[in-house]
mmCIF file of C-alpha atoms in Angstrom:
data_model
loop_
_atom_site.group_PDB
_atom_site.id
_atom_site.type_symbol
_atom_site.label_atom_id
_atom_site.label_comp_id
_atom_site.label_asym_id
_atom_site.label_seq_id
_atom_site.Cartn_x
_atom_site.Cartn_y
_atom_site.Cartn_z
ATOM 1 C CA UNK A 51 74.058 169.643 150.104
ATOM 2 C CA UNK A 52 76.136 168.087 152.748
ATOM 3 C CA UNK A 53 74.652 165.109 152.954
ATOM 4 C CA UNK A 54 74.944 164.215 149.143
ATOM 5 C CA UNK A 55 79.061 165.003 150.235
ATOM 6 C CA UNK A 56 78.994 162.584 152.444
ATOM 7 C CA UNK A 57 77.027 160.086 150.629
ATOM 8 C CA UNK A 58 79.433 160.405 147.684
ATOM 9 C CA UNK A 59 82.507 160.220 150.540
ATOM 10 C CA UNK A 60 80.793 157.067 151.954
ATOM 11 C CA UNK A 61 80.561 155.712 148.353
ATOM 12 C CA UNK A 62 84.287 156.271 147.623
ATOM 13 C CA UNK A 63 85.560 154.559 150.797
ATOM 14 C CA UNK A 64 83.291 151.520 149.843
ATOM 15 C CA UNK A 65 84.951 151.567 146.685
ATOM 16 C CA UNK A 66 88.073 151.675 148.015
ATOM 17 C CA UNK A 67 87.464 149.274 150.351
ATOM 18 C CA UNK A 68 86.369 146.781 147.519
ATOM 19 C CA UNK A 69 89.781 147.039 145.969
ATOM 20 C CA UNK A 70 91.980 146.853 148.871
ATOM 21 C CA UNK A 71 89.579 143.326 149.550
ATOM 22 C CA UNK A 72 90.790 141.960 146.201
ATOM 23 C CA UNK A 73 93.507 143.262 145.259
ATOM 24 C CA UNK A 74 95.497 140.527 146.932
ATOM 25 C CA UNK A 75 93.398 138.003 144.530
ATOM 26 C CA UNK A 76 95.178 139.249 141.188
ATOM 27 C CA UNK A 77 98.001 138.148 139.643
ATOM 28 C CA UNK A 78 99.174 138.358 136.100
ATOM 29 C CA UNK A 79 99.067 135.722 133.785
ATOM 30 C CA UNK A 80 102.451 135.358 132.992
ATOM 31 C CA UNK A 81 104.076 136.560 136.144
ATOM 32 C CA UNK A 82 106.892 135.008 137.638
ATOM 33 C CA UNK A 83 105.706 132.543 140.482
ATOM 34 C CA UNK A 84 107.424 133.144 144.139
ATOM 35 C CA UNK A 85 106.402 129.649 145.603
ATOM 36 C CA UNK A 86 109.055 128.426 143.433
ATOM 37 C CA UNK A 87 106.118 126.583 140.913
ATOM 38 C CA UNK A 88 107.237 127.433 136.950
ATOM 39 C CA UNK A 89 105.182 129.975 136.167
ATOM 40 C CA UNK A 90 103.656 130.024 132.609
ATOM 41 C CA UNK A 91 105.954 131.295 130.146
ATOM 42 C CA UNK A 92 107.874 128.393 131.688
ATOM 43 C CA UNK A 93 104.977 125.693 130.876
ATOM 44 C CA UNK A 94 104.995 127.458 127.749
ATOM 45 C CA UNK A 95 108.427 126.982 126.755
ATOM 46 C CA UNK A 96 108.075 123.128 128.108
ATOM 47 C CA UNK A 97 105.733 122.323 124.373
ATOM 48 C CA UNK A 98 107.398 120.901 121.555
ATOM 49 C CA UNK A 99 105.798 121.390 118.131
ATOM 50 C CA UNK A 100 106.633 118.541 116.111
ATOM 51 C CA UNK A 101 106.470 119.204 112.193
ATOM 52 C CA UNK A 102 102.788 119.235 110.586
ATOM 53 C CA UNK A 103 102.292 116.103 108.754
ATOM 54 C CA UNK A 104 101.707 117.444 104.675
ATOM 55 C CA UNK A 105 103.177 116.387 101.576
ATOM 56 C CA UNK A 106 106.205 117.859 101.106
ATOM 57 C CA UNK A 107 106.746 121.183 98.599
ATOM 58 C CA UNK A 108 103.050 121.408 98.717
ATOM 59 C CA UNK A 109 100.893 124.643 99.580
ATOM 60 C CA UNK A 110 99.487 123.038 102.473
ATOM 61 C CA UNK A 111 103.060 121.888 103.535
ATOM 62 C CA UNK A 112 104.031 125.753 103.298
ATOM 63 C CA UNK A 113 101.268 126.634 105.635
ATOM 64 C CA UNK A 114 101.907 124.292 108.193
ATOM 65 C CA UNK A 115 105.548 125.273 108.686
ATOM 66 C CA UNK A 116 103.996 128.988 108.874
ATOM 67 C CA UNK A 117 101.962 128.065 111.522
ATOM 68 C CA UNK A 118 105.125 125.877 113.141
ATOM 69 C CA UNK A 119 106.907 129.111 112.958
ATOM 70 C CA UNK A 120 104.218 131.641 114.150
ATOM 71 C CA UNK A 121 103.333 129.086 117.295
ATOM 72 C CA UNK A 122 106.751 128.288 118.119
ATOM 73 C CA UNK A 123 107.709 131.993 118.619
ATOM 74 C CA UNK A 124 104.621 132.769 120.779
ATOM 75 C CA UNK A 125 105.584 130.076 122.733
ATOM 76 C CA UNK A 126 109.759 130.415 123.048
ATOM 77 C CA UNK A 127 109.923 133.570 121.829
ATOM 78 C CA UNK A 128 113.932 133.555 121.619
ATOM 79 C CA UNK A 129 114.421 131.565 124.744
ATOM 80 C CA UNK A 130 116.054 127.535 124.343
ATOM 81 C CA UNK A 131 117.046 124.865 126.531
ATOM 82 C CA UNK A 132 113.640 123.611 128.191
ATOM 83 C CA UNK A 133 113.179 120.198 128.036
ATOM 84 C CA UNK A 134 110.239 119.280 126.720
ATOM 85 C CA UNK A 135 107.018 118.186 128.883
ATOM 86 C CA UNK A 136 104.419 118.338 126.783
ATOM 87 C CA UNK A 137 104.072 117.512 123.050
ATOM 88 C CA UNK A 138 101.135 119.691 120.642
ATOM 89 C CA UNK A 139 100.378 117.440 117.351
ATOM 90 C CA UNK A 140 98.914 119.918 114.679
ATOM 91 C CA UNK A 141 96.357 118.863 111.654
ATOM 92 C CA UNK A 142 94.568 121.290 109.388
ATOM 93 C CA UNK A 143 92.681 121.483 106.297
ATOM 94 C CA UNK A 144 92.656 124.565 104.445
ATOM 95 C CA UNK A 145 90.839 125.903 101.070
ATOM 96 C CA UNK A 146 89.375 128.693 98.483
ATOM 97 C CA UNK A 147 85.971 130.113 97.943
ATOM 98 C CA UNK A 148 85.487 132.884 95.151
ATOM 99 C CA UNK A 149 83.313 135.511 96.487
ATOM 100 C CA UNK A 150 82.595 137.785 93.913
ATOM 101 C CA UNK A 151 83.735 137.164 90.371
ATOM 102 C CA UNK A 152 83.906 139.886 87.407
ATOM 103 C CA UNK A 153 81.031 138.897 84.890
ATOM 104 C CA UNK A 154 82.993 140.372 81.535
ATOM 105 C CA UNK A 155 85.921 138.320 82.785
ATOM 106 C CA UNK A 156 84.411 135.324 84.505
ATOM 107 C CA UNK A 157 87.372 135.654 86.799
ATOM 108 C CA UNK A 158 87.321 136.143 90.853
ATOM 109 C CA UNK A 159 88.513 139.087 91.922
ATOM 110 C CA UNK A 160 87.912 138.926 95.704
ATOM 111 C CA UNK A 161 88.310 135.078 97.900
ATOM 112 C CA UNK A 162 88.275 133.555 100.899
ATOM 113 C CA UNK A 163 90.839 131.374 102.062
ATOM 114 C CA UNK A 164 90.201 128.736 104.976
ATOM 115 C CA UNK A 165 92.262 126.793 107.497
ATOM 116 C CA UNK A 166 90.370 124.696 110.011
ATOM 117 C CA UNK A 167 92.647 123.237 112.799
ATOM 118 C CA UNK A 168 92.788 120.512 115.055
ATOM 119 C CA UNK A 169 95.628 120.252 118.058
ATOM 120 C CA UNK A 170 96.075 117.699 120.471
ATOM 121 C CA UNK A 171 98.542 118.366 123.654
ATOM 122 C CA UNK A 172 99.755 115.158 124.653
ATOM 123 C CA UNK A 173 101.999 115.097 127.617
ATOM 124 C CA UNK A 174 105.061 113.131 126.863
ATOM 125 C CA UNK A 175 105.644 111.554 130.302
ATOM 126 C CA UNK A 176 102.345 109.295 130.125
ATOM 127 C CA UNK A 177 101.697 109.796 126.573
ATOM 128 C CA UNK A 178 98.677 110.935 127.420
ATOM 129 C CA UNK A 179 96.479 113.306 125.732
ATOM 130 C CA UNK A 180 95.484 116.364 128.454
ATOM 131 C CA UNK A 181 93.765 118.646 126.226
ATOM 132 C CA UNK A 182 92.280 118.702 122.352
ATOM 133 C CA UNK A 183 90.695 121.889 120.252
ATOM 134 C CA UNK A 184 89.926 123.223 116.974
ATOM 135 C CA UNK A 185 89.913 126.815 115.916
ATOM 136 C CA UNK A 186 89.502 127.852 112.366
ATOM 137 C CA UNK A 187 90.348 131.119 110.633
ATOM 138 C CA UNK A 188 89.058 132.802 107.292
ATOM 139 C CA UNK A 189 90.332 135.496 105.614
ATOM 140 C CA UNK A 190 89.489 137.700 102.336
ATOM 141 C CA UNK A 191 91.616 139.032 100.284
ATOM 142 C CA UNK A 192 91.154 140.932 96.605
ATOM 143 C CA UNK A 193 92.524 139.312 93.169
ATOM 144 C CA UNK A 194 93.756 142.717 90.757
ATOM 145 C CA UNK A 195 93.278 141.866 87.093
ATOM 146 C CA UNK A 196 93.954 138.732 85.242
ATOM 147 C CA UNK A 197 97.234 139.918 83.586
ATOM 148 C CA UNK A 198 98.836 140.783 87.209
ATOM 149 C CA UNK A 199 99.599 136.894 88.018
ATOM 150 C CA UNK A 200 102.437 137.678 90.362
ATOM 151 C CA UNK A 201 100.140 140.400 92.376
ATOM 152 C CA UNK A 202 97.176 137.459 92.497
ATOM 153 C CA UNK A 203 100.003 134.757 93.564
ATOM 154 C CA UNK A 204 101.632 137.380 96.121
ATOM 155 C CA UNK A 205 97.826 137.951 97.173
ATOM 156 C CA UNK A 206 97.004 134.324 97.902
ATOM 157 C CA UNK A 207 100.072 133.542 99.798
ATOM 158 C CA UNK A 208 99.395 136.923 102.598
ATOM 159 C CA UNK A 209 96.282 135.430 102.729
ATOM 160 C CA UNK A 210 97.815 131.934 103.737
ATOM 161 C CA UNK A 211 100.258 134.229 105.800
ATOM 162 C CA UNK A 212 97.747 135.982 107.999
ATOM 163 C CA UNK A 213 95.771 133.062 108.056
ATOM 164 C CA UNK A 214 98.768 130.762 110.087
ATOM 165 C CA UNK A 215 99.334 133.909 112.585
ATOM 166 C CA UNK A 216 95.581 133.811 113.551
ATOM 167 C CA UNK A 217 95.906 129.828 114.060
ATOM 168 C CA UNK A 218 98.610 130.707 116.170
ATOM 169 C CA UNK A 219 97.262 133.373 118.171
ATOM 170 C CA UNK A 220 94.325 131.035 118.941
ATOM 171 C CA UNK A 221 96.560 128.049 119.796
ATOM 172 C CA UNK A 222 98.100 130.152 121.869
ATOM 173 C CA UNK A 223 96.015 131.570 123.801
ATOM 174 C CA UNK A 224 94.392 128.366 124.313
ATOM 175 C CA UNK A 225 97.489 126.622 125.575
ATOM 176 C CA UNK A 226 97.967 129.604 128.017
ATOM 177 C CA UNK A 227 94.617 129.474 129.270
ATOM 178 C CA UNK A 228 95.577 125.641 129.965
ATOM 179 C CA UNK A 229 98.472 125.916 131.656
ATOM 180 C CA UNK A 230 97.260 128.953 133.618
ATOM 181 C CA UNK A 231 93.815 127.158 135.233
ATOM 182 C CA UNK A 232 94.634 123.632 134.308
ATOM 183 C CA UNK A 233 91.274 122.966 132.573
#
């Protein structure tokens, strides 16, 4: 009996030991830097999102300013005045595919909508591209009956909606993952 006691004591001061060995190796990702080096919200704030090149008053064009929008707020949040160090040109394709479709009606009643994205970070000083992705996103959504147009319109466009915040979030959190480990 005592020995298990001190077996599990030895065990806990191991553990403990472990920690106190790296805890001097963690630091969060978007803490303020003390060396004086801008830490990453910083970096962040230092990307300018030019506007996504669509046809103007066009679904597509709609989408892109969503994702503008969604992007631009994950990286500024409310904050202004950086200058700009770093450029991120946006292209995407998006589209529809009916998954299941009512046979008396012949109409869909639940679809997919798709946006596949490409970015490019270019950074302005050399003009020189540092880092290019793609992330995609697809998202379902249900059609009500065919004399509720304004519900299947409304529908479609949360669907385009939800689909620009997930481009974002993956933009995102690549550029942070850039900035943090330079790769």
């Amino acid at each position: 009996m005592l020995s298990a006691s001190i077996r599990i004591a030895a065990r806990l001061v191991a553990v403990a030991a472990l920690a106190a060995l790296t805890a001097g190796c963690f630091q969060p990702m978007y803490a303020e830097r003390t060396d004086g080096t801008p830490g990453l919200r910083e970096k962040l704030m230092g990307v300018e999102i030019p506007p996504v090149d669509k046809a103007n008053a066009s679904r597509e064009a709609r989408v892109g300013v969503e994702i503008r929008n969604a992007l631009a707020f994950k990286l500024y949040g409310n904050a202004t005045g950086m200058p700009p160090t770093h450029k991120l040109v946006l292209r995407f394709n998006s589209g529809r595919s009916s998954l299941m479709v009512d046979t008396n009606t012949g109409l869909p009643t639940s679809e997919n909508y798709s946006v596949d994205a490409q970015f490019n970070l270019v950074e302005i000083a050399s003009n020189k591209s540092v880092m290019t992705g793609t992330t995609f996103s697809r998202v379902s959504y249900d059609l009500p009956g065919s004399y509720q147009r304004f519900a299947r319109a409304r529908a479609f466009r949360d669907a385009e909606d939800r689909a620009a915040q997930e481009i974002a979030d993956n933009i995102q959190t690549r550029l942070a993952s850039f900035f943090a480990t330079g790769t």
